[in-house]
Tab-separated table of C-alpha atoms and ligand atoms in Angstrom:
chain	number	residue	atom	x	y	z
A	1	UNK	CA	-0.194	0.397	0.086
A	2	UNK	CA	1.281	3.003	-1.112
A	3	UNK	CA	1.580	6.051	1.883
A	4	UNK	CA	2.105	9.226	-0.073
A	5	UNK	CA	1.704	9.838	-4.148
A	6	UNK	CA	3.044	12.792	-5.635
A	7	UNK	CA	1.024	13.023	-8.400
A	8	UNK	CA	2.897	15.857	-11.274
A	9	UNK	CA	1.228	18.383	-13.809
A	10	UNK	CA	0.333	21.889	-14.389
A	11	UNK	CA	-3.068	22.473	-11.569
A	12	UNK	CA	-5.426	24.528	-11.131
A	13	UNK	CA	-7.285	25.494	-7.743
A	14	UNK	CA	-9.511	28.190	-6.244
A	15	UNK	CA	-8.946	28.650	-2.742
A	16	UNK	CA	-10.968	31.331	-1.786
A	17	UNK	CA	-14.813	32.899	-3.462
A	18	UNK	CA	-13.373	34.210	-7.566
A	19	UNK	CA	-16.015	36.624	-6.866
A	20	UNK	CA	-15.154	38.405	-4.497
A	21	UNK	CA	-11.338	38.021	-3.649
A	22	UNK	CA	-8.537	39.382	-6.373
A	23	UNK	CA	-5.414	36.581	-6.743
A	24	UNK	CA	-8.495	33.475	-6.062
A	25	UNK	CA	-7.249	31.287	-8.363
A	26	UNK	CA	-4.509	29.248	-7.851
A	27	UNK	CA	-2.381	27.770	-10.192
A	28	UNK	CA	1.196	25.975	-10.457
A	29	UNK	CA	2.284	25.209	-14.321
A	30	UNK	CA	4.513	22.608	-12.467
A	31	UNK	CA	2.607	21.625	-9.941
A	32	UNK	CA	2.206	19.165	-7.178
A	33	UNK	CA	-0.406	17.177	-5.213
A	34	UNK	CA	0.653	14.755	-2.796
A	35	UNK	CA	-2.584	12.465	-2.340
A	36	UNK	CA	-2.441	9.858	1.512
A	37	UNK	CA	-5.257	9.007	2.319
A	38	UNK	CA	-7.136	9.920	0.130
A	39	UNK	CA	-6.429	13.135	1.749
A	40	UNK	CA	-4.746	15.992	0.456
A	41	UNK	CA	-0.969	15.904	2.190
A	42	UNK	CA	0.063	19.482	0.503
A	43	UNK	CA	0.312	21.420	-2.834
A	44	UNK	CA	2.350	23.547	-4.853
A	45	UNK	CA	4.822	23.879	-6.848
A	46	UNK	CA	6.455	20.476	-7.863
A	47	UNK	CA	9.501	21.325	-6.459
A	48	UNK	CA	8.198	22.286	-3.079
A	49	UNK	CA	6.453	19.516	-2.252
A	50	UNK	CA	9.308	17.085	-2.865
A	51	UNK	CA	10.905	18.134	-0.948
A	52	UNK	CA	8.109	16.901	1.524
A	53	UNK	CA	8.058	13.968	0.425
A	54	UNK	CA	11.095	13.106	-1.077
A	55	UNK	CA	10.754	9.151	-1.572
A	56	UNK	CA	7.153	9.335	-2.251
A	57	UNK	CA	6.413	7.578	-5.502
A	58	UNK	CA	5.645	10.061	-8.531
A	59	UNK	CA	2.780	9.918	-11.167
A	60	UNK	CA	3.855	11.953	-14.201
A	61	UNK	CA	0.531	14.294	-15.628
A	62	UNK	CA	2.664	15.961	-17.797
A	63	UNK	CA	0.830	17.511	-20.846
A	64	UNK	CA	-2.243	17.746	-19.042
A	65	UNK	CA	-4.126	19.919	-15.991
A	66	UNK	CA	-5.497	19.046	-12.957
A	67	UNK	CA	-8.502	20.489	-11.331
A	68	UNK	CA	-10.082	20.009	-8.401
A	69	UNK	CA	-13.542	17.243	-9.127
A	70	UNK	CA	-16.792	19.573	-10.405
A	71	UNK	CA	-19.453	19.322	-8.243
A	72	UNK	CA	-23.212	19.353	-10.254
A	73	UNK	CA	-26.063	21.236	-8.175
A	74	UNK	CA	-28.571	21.273	-10.177
A	75	UNK	CA	-29.120	17.598	-12.392
A	76	UNK	CA	-32.219	14.800	-12.213
A	77	UNK	CA	-30.971	11.280	-12.929
A	78	UNK	CA	-34.291	10.231	-14.776
A	79	UNK	CA	-34.109	12.434	-17.260
A	80	UNK	CA	-30.854	11.657	-19.258
A	81	UNK	CA	-32.977	9.645	-21.743
A	82	UNK	CA	-34.654	12.521	-22.953
A	83	UNK	CA	-31.431	14.873	-23.252
A	84	UNK	CA	-32.271	16.598	-26.421
A	85	UNK	CA	-35.667	17.800	-26.386
A	86	UNK	CA	-35.172	21.082	-27.776
A	87	UNK	CA	-37.653	23.792	-28.737
A	88	UNK	CA	-40.298	23.846	-26.349
A	89	UNK	CA	-41.282	25.794	-22.744
A	90	UNK	CA	-40.943	24.928	-19.829
A	91	UNK	CA	-44.005	23.753	-18.078
A	92	UNK	CA	-45.098	22.141	-22.389
A	93	UNK	CA	-41.456	20.153	-22.064
A	94	UNK	CA	-42.367	19.296	-18.571
A	95	UNK	CA	-45.828	17.675	-20.292
A	96	UNK	CA	-44.882	16.253	-22.831
A	97	UNK	CA	-41.053	15.469	-22.843
A	98	UNK	CA	-39.740	14.400	-19.314
A	99	UNK	CA	-42.635	13.571	-16.993
A	100	UNK	CA	-43.689	10.859	-18.754
A	101	UNK	CA	-40.399	9.862	-19.127
A	102	UNK	CA	-40.053	9.603	-15.206
A	103	UNK	CA	-43.599	7.487	-15.693
A	104	UNK	CA	-41.037	4.811	-16.930
A	105	UNK	CA	-38.947	5.557	-13.638
A	106	UNK	CA	-42.026	2.697	-11.564
A	107	UNK	CA	-40.229	-0.736	-13.853
A	108	UNK	CA	-36.861	-0.685	-11.696
A	109	UNK	CA	-34.953	-2.748	-14.178
A	110	UNK	CA	-35.539	0.149	-15.960
A	111	UNK	CA	-34.951	3.062	-13.883
A	112	UNK	CA	-31.494	0.122	-12.196
A	113	UNK	CA	-30.019	0.513	-16.004
A	114	UNK	CA	-31.150	4.478	-16.195
A	115	UNK	CA	-29.010	5.083	-12.340
A	116	UNK	CA	-26.253	3.327	-14.228
A	117	UNK	CA	-25.839	5.063	-16.787
A	118	UNK	CA	-26.254	8.493	-15.600
A	119	UNK	CA	-23.458	7.733	-12.577
A	120	UNK	CA	-21.048	6.810	-14.680
A	121	UNK	CA	-22.602	10.096	-18.377
A	122	UNK	CA	-21.280	12.007	-13.905
A	123	UNK	CA	-18.111	10.585	-13.327
A	124	UNK	CA	-17.149	10.277	-16.928
A	125	UNK	CA	-17.645	14.322	-17.492
A	126	UNK	CA	-15.644	14.601	-14.559
A	127	UNK	CA	-18.252	15.161	-11.859
A	128	UNK	CA	-17.055	14.053	-8.536
A	129	UNK	CA	-20.268	15.737	-6.484
A	130	UNK	CA	-24.268	16.273	-7.454
A	131	UNK	CA	-26.813	17.293	-5.901
A	132	UNK	CA	-29.742	14.898	-8.029
A	133	UNK	CA	-33.411	15.387	-8.009
A	134	UNK	CA	-33.959	11.418	-7.712
A	135	UNK	CA	-37.359	10.223	-8.747
A	136	UNK	CA	-40.984	9.837	-7.352
A	137	UNK	CA	-40.619	6.192	-7.006
A	138	UNK	CA	-38.370	5.266	-4.309
A	139	UNK	CA	-37.293	1.903	-4.986
A	140	UNK	CA	-35.992	4.593	-8.116
A	141	UNK	CA	-34.295	6.431	-6.164
A	142	UNK	CA	-32.832	4.074	-3.668
A	143	UNK	CA	-30.998	2.150	-7.177
A	144	UNK	CA	-29.397	5.627	-7.842
A	145	UNK	CA	-27.706	6.000	-3.804
A	146	UNK	CA	-26.621	2.290	-4.881
A	147	UNK	CA	-25.243	2.655	-8.674
A	148	UNK	CA	-23.332	6.227	-6.669
A	149	UNK	CA	-22.256	3.770	-3.762
A	150	UNK	CA	-20.653	0.979	-6.642
A	151	UNK	CA	-18.695	3.782	-8.608
A	152	UNK	CA	-17.809	5.943	-5.437
A	153	UNK	CA	-19.379	9.824	-6.150
A	154	UNK	CA	-20.468	11.732	-3.797
A	155	UNK	CA	-24.478	11.495	-4.892
A	156	UNK	CA	-26.697	13.536	-2.219
A	157	UNK	CA	-30.380	13.138	-3.328
A	158	UNK	CA	-33.893	12.370	-2.486
A	159	UNK	CA	-37.793	11.282	-3.659
A	160	UNK	CA	-39.448	13.798	-5.998
A	161	UNK	CA	-42.501	14.420	-3.440
A	162	UNK	CA	-45.202	16.276	-5.603
A	163	UNK	CA	-49.084	16.038	-4.961
A	164	UNK	CA	-50.947	17.661	-7.159
A	165	UNK	CA	-50.664	19.161	-11.414
A	166	UNK	CA	-48.896	16.048	-12.468
A	167	UNK	CA	-49.387	12.998	-14.361
A	168	UNK	CA	-51.134	10.573	-11.920
A	169	UNK	CA	-47.986	8.095	-11.096
A	170	UNK	CA	-46.172	10.683	-9.945
A	171	UNK	CA	-48.013	11.637	-6.963
A	172	UNK	CA	-48.259	10.655	-3.388
A	173	UNK	CA	-49.502	12.106	-0.501
A	174	UNK	CA	-47.554	14.448	1.970
A	175	UNK	CA	-47.632	10.343	4.508
A	176	UNK	CA	-46.933	8.465	1.363
A	177	UNK	CA	-44.242	10.450	1.043
A	178	UNK	CA	-42.678	11.051	4.901
A	179	UNK	CA	-42.697	6.546	4.885
A	180	UNK	CA	-40.553	5.986	1.801
A	181	UNK	CA	-38.286	9.217	3.005
A	182	UNK	CA	-37.842	7.998	6.274
A	183	UNK	CA	-37.143	4.367	4.774
A	184	UNK	CA	-34.933	6.331	1.638
A	185	UNK	CA	-33.139	8.408	4.523
A	186	UNK	CA	-32.283	5.750	6.694
A	187	UNK	CA	-31.050	3.984	4.631
A	188	UNK	CA	-28.849	6.155	2.939
A	189	UNK	CA	-28.273	9.544	4.399
A	190	UNK	CA	-24.747	9.819	5.118
A	191	UNK	CA	-23.238	6.483	4.540
A	192	UNK	CA	-20.263	6.936	2.714
A	193	UNK	CA	-20.532	9.613	0.737
A	194	UNK	CA	-23.834	9.711	0.126
A	195	UNK	CA	-26.175	12.476	1.949
A	196	UNK	CA	-30.181	12.410	1.727
A	197	UNK	CA	-31.880	16.011	-0.118
A	198	UNK	CA	-35.885	16.538	0.406
A	199	UNK	CA	-36.751	17.120	-2.808
A	200	UNK	CA	-40.670	18.742	-3.653
A	201	UNK	CA	-40.271	19.260	-7.377
A	202	UNK	CA	-41.595	22.793	-6.888
A	203	UNK	CA	-43.725	24.968	-5.193
A	204	UNK	CA	-46.644	24.805	-7.620
A	205	UNK	CA	-46.742	20.681	-7.706
A	206	UNK	CA	-46.485	20.316	-3.458
A	207	UNK	CA	-49.400	21.197	-1.700
A	208	UNK	CA	-48.755	23.101	1.789
A	209	UNK	CA	-48.883	19.169	3.945
A	210	UNK	CA	-46.732	18.755	1.789
A	211	UNK	CA	-43.967	21.450	2.315
A	212	UNK	CA	-45.706	21.044	5.743
A	213	UNK	CA	-44.010	16.939	6.162
A	214	UNK	CA	-41.175	19.027	4.459
A	215	UNK	CA	-40.036	20.663	6.658
A	216	UNK	CA	-40.810	17.797	9.021
A	217	UNK	CA	-38.345	15.549	7.459
A	218	UNK	CA	-35.350	18.126	8.085
A	219	UNK	CA	-36.444	18.518	11.915
A	220	UNK	CA	-36.763	14.861	12.374
A	221	UNK	CA	-33.149	13.940	11.139
A	222	UNK	CA	-30.404	16.294	11.164
A	223	UNK	CA	-27.839	16.602	7.919
A	224	UNK	CA	-30.251	16.997	5.244
A	225	UNK	CA	-29.891	19.251	2.137
A	226	UNK	CA	-32.540	20.445	0.721
A	227	UNK	CA	-33.447	21.411	-2.936
A	228	UNK	CA	-35.817	21.810	-5.207
A	229	UNK	CA	-36.857	24.992	-7.796
A	230	UNK	CA	-37.585	28.494	-7.803
A	231	UNK	CA	-38.717	31.692	-10.737
A	232	UNK	CA	-37.859	29.859	-13.981
A	233	UNK	CA	-39.632	30.511	-16.077
A	234	UNK	CA	-42.597	33.862	-17.110
A	235	UNK	CA	-45.437	30.991	-17.145
A	236	UNK	CA	-44.436	29.112	-14.958
A	237	UNK	CA	-43.943	32.085	-11.892
A	238	UNK	CA	-47.181	33.822	-13.068
A	239	UNK	CA	-48.924	30.784	-11.325
A	240	UNK	CA	-48.192	30.352	-7.866
A	241	UNK	CA	-50.367	33.704	-6.166
A	242	UNK	CA	-53.311	30.595	-7.374
A	243	UNK	CA	-51.741	28.390	-4.774
A	244	UNK	CA	-50.584	30.317	-2.188
A	245	UNK	CA	-53.002	33.251	-2.456
A	246	UNK	CA	-50.987	34.433	0.734
A	247	UNK	CA	-47.280	34.344	-1.060
A	248	UNK	CA	-45.574	37.469	-1.924
A	249	UNK	CA	-43.390	36.044	-4.740
A	250	UNK	CA	-42.433	32.737	-5.103
A	251	UNK	CA	-39.502	32.304	-2.362
A	252	UNK	CA	-41.455	33.506	0.621
A	253	UNK	CA	-43.552	30.077	-0.333
A	254	UNK	CA	-40.490	28.009	1.021
A	255	UNK	CA	-40.038	30.438	3.391
A	256	UNK	CA	-42.920	29.761	5.307
A	257	UNK	CA	-42.087	26.265	5.030
A	258	UNK	CA	-38.929	26.673	6.645
A	259	UNK	CA	-37.429	25.383	3.607
A	260	UNK	CA	-34.458	27.185	2.697
A	261	UNK	CA	-30.459	28.050	4.363
A	262	UNK	CA	-27.371	26.990	4.111
A	263	UNK	CA	-27.875	23.480	3.537
A	264	UNK	CA	-30.846	24.725	0.059
A	265	UNK	CA	-29.688	24.499	-3.687
A	266	UNK	CA	-32.697	26.339	-5.745
A	267	UNK	CA	-32.170	25.832	-9.068
A	268	UNK	CA	-32.780	28.576	-11.670
A	269	UNK	CA	-33.641	31.399	-10.619
A	270	UNK	CA	-34.149	33.075	-13.688
A	271	UNK	CA	-36.592	36.403	-12.938
A	272	UNK	CA	-35.942	37.384	-8.754
A	273	UNK	CA	-37.440	40.732	-7.298
A	274	UNK	CA	-34.726	42.936	-5.002
A	275	UNK	CA	-36.167	41.283	-2.292
A	276	UNK	CA	-36.085	37.535	-2.846
A	277	UNK	CA	-32.140	38.148	-3.210
A	278	UNK	CA	-31.671	39.827	-0.369
A	279	UNK	CA	-33.317	37.530	1.213
A	280	UNK	CA	-32.128	35.143	-0.067
A	281	UNK	CA	-28.779	35.643	0.827
A	282	UNK	CA	-29.340	36.913	4.030
A	283	UNK	CA	-30.644	33.504	4.623
A	284	UNK	CA	-26.991	32.549	3.277
A	285	UNK	CA	-29.755	29.749	0.381
A	286	UNK	CA	-27.901	29.030	-2.766
A	287	UNK	CA	-28.564	29.115	-6.339
A	288	UNK	CA	-27.918	26.237	-9.865
A	289	UNK	CA	-27.348	28.702	-11.597
A	290	UNK	CA	-27.940	26.569	-15.346
A	291	UNK	CA	-26.931	28.222	-18.234
A	292	UNK	CA	-27.949	25.803	-20.979
A	293	UNK	CA	-31.742	25.474	-20.143
A	294	UNK	CA	-32.226	28.209	-19.824
A	295	UNK	CA	-31.763	28.908	-22.897
A	296	UNK	CA	-32.665	25.592	-24.288
A	297	UNK	CA	-35.568	26.145	-22.645
A	298	UNK	CA	-36.241	29.356	-23.503
A	299	UNK	CA	-36.466	30.783	-20.607
A	300	UNK	CA	-33.906	33.707	-20.089
A	301	UNK	CA	-30.915	34.843	-19.430
A	302	UNK	CA	-29.572	34.740	-15.552
A	303	UNK	CA	-29.604	38.009	-13.933
A	304	UNK	CA	-25.718	36.960	-12.349
A	305	UNK	CA	-23.777	40.509	-11.430
A	306	UNK	CA	-27.679	41.117	-9.209
A	307	UNK	CA	-27.166	37.941	-7.598
A	308	UNK	CA	-23.694	38.481	-7.131
A	309	UNK	CA	-23.824	42.429	-5.914
A	310	UNK	CA	-26.717	41.212	-3.420
A	311	UNK	CA	-24.460	39.098	-1.628
A	312	UNK	CA	-26.531	35.675	-2.967
A	313	UNK	CA	-24.251	32.302	-2.856
A	314	UNK	CA	-24.754	30.887	-7.009
A	315	UNK	CA	-22.986	27.783	-8.525
A	316	UNK	CA	-23.799	25.714	-11.717
A	317	UNK	CA	-25.957	22.699	-13.129
A	318	UNK	CA	-26.178	21.496	-16.101
A	319	UNK	CA	-29.884	20.401	-15.024
A	320	UNK	CA	-30.076	17.122	-17.131
A	321	UNK	CA	-32.316	16.964	-19.093
A	322	UNK	CA	-33.736	20.410	-19.589
A	323	UNK	CA	-30.178	21.506	-20.130
A	324	UNK	CA	-27.941	20.154	-22.758
A	325	UNK	CA	-25.389	16.872	-21.149
A	326	UNK	CA	-23.396	16.117	-18.489
A	327	UNK	CA	-20.355	18.214	-19.104
A	328	UNK	CA	-19.516	21.206	-15.870
A	329	UNK	CA	-17.279	22.382	-18.074
A	330	UNK	CA	-18.986	23.104	-21.198
A	331	UNK	CA	-21.729	24.136	-18.506
A	332	UNK	CA	-19.279	27.022	-17.262
A	333	UNK	CA	-19.159	27.678	-20.863
A	334	UNK	CA	-22.587	28.617	-22.362
A	335	UNK	CA	-22.851	30.489	-18.624
A	336	UNK	CA	-19.734	32.470	-20.020
A	337	UNK	CA	-21.186	33.030	-23.600
A	338	UNK	CA	-24.742	33.927	-21.484
A	339	UNK	CA	-22.976	36.346	-19.670
A	340	UNK	CA	-21.264	38.088	-22.597
A	341	UNK	CA	-24.642	38.879	-24.600
A	342	UNK	CA	-26.669	39.665	-22.134
A	343	UNK	CA	-24.131	42.724	-21.239
A	344	UNK	CA	-23.666	45.691	-20.150
A	345	UNK	CA	-25.168	43.749	-17.129
A	346	UNK	CA	-23.254	40.447	-17.670
A	347	UNK	CA	-20.912	40.227	-15.403
A	348	UNK	CA	-17.695	39.296	-17.001
A	349	UNK	CA	-16.513	34.786	-16.582
A	350	UNK	CA	-12.924	34.708	-16.718
A	351	UNK	CA	-11.765	31.171	-15.871
A	352	UNK	CA	-11.204	32.240	-12.298
A	353	UNK	CA	-15.005	32.658	-12.240
A	354	UNK	CA	-14.926	29.532	-13.897
A	355	UNK	CA	-13.231	27.535	-12.356
A	356	UNK	CA	-14.211	28.818	-8.948
A	357	UNK	CA	-17.357	28.128	-10.239
A	358	UNK	CA	-17.592	24.996	-11.529
A	359	UNK	CA	-15.449	23.404	-8.191
A	360	UNK	CA	-15.632	25.237	-5.321
A	361	UNK	CA	-18.691	26.947	-5.300
A	362	UNK	CA	-20.971	23.519	-6.058
A	363	UNK	CA	-18.872	22.013	-2.906
A	364	UNK	CA	-19.882	25.188	-0.842
A	365	UNK	CA	-23.822	25.491	-2.391
A	366	UNK	CA	-24.382	21.603	-0.899
A	367	UNK	CA	-22.253	22.336	2.452
A	368	UNK	CA	-19.212	20.301	1.849
A	369	UNK	CA	-17.280	23.144	1.796
A	370	UNK	CA	-14.746	22.043	4.468
A	371	UNK	CA	-14.512	18.607	2.625
A	372	UNK	CA	-13.710	19.151	-1.425
A	373	UNK	CA	-13.677	21.790	-3.896
A	374	UNK	CA	-10.224	22.916	-4.023
A	375	UNK	CA	-6.646	21.622	-2.563
A	376	UNK	CA	-6.292	22.606	0.643
A	377	UNK	CA	-4.669	20.000	2.934
A	378	UNK	CA	-6.636	17.987	4.912
A	379	UNK	CA	-9.332	18.001	1.931
A	380	UNK	CA	-10.813	14.942	0.185
A	381	UNK	CA	-8.285	14.828	-3.046
A	382	UNK	CA	-11.930	15.420	-5.180
A	383	UNK	CA	-9.789	15.974	-8.489
A	384	UNK	CA	-10.189	15.475	-12.430
A	385	UNK	CA	-6.357	14.794	-14.710
A	386	UNK	CA	-7.617	17.143	-18.189
A	387	UNK	CA	-5.530	15.851	-21.611
A	388	UNK	CA	-6.778	16.224	-24.805
A	389	UNK	CA	-6.136	13.731	-27.139
A	390	UNK	CA	-3.171	14.558	-29.284
A	391	UNK	CA	-4.145	16.228	-32.423
A	392	UNK	CA	-7.023	17.599	-31.315
A	393	UNK	CA	-8.291	21.296	-31.376
A	394	UNK	CA	-7.313	21.354	-27.885
A	395	UNK	CA	-3.762	19.984	-27.713
A	396	UNK	CA	-2.658	22.251	-30.362
A	397	UNK	CA	-4.253	25.730	-27.927
A	398	UNK	CA	-2.702	24.017	-25.223
A	399	UNK	CA	0.941	23.500	-26.816
A	400	UNK	CA	1.247	27.210	-27.405
A	401	UNK	CA	-0.508	28.854	-24.644
A	402	UNK	CA	1.728	31.325	-22.850
A	403	UNK	CA	-0.434	31.486	-19.231
A	404	UNK	CA	-1.870	28.998	-17.040
A	405	UNK	CA	-4.948	31.356	-17.271
A	406	UNK	CA	-5.273	31.215	-21.457
A	407	UNK	CA	-4.649	27.117	-20.911
A	408	UNK	CA	-7.095	26.889	-17.911
A	409	UNK	CA	-9.582	29.540	-20.493
A	410	UNK	CA	-9.109	27.000	-23.420
A	411	UNK	CA	-10.264	23.522	-21.160
A	412	UNK	CA	-13.708	25.392	-20.680
A	413	UNK	CA	-14.139	26.267	-24.775
A	414	UNK	CA	-12.855	22.808	-25.770
A	415	UNK	CA	-12.795	19.843	-23.413
A	416	UNK	CA	-15.595	17.322	-23.157
A	417	UNK	CA	-15.645	13.283	-21.998
A	418	UNK	CA	-12.945	12.650	-23.917
A	419	UNK	CA	-9.694	14.641	-22.210
A	420	UNK	CA	-11.349	13.702	-18.863
A	421	UNK	CA	-8.498	11.075	-18.128
A	422	UNK	CA	-8.690	10.602	-15.070
A	423	UNK	CA	-10.894	10.706	-12.179
A	424	UNK	CA	-10.593	10.217	-8.421
A	425	UNK	CA	-12.868	10.772	-5.400
A	426	UNK	CA	-11.309	10.059	-2.097
A	427	UNK	CA	-7.881	8.982	-3.819
A	428	UNK	CA	-9.308	6.981	-5.660
A	429	UNK	CA	-10.386	6.505	-9.102
A	430	UNK	CA	-13.963	6.485	-10.557
A	431	UNK	CA	-12.810	6.963	-14.033
A	432	UNK	CA	-10.509	6.246	-16.875
A	433	UNK	CA	-9.420	6.533	-19.622
B	501	GUN	N1	-39.572	22.735	-12.720
B	501	GUN	C1	-39.916	21.620	-12.260
B	501	GUN	N2	-39.331	20.934	-13.034
B	501	GUN	C2	-38.667	20.624	-13.200
B	501	GUN	C3	-37.873	19.967	-14.159
B	501	GUN	O1	-37.924	17.972	-14.577
B	501	GUN	N3	-36.763	20.084	-15.196
B	501	GUN	C4	-37.130	22.047	-15.176
B	501	GUN	N4	-35.677	22.675	-15.766
B	501	GUN	N5	-37.636	22.843	-14.331
B	501	GUN	C5	-39.030	21.987	-13.426
B	502	ZN	ZN1	-34.434	20.689	-12.824
């Protein structure tokens, strides 16, 4: 058994918040990462790391770049097979594309197969941690947890709960949802790399008794996360008052039932009011920004600058299958592109901010900021080794790159799964090309 392993390659990470601190991006052109017992023992220039561990074996990964493992903060496992359903609005897409497929998850063999393919897709794109919408069916959600445990990836997920609006197979009473959730929490929450997230689908499909039950689950089990959707499309938001006439805005619905705070991730938030932004910041609630999905479903351009100026935590999500795939690098690029065309209101997502968004911001959003997200000493060694195939456009660009920042920008622009050579979670290899 190897005590310490040294990885040698160019490396970048963001130990600080790239939206709020200058110099948050730390890069080492000839980098060294010492890994002991699945944790970072040292990170820096190879020569200095080498001096601390003079006899440790070295894995030479030159020709590529090491980055912290990516954190996808919003993705739906039952929607893998409906990626590419372009050209519809959110509510039309849900009814005619997403929900019929989600109903198929009642078949355990089908959902188990989907779950395995899903976790393979995560790791092959460099995602080491994901906050995942499970299924409306408990056995399918269990299949996702089992597949994640078998693959070694960190998954935070939960039974998706709805008791109105959706097709009848997907509806459950609050009492049954409480029973099934409790059983899943007992089986999976805190087991290995798994955590449980209370997951009401969205306000339109969850009654007040259902949301009260979600609040009860959070009180009954310490350490749970919460995930749902908010302010995604104009058409959706317009329906909130008819279900919750007492609510001043969309966020007020979740606030009423204690579903906001530092352990909550709300997906989208394309149309927040200033008051909602101030309350999200005050409560330390995170937003999962899903730019591909926002564009594909025609919802709108995310007001990133308003979120950052208000002090709201923002991370990135692929939103498979409303989005366009599993690549967090691609999602970062999409965020960058949409902020470009949002000028003058858009925010420039430079490589430091992109790196932060796909790694540390996600770690903080899912409440794992002390454990993962960058290469600080003592954190788990979750990492991605990106090296493009020789002769590929990315390899050519990198070969003439003048700086690490330039290389990082090129990786966000051009790297797909063909360039994700190795992925490790807590030092264990979970994917290799
Ligand atoms: N709102 C409620 N359910 C969904 C979903 O599955 N995808 C997206 N993008 N928005 C939703
Ligand atoms: Zn979603």
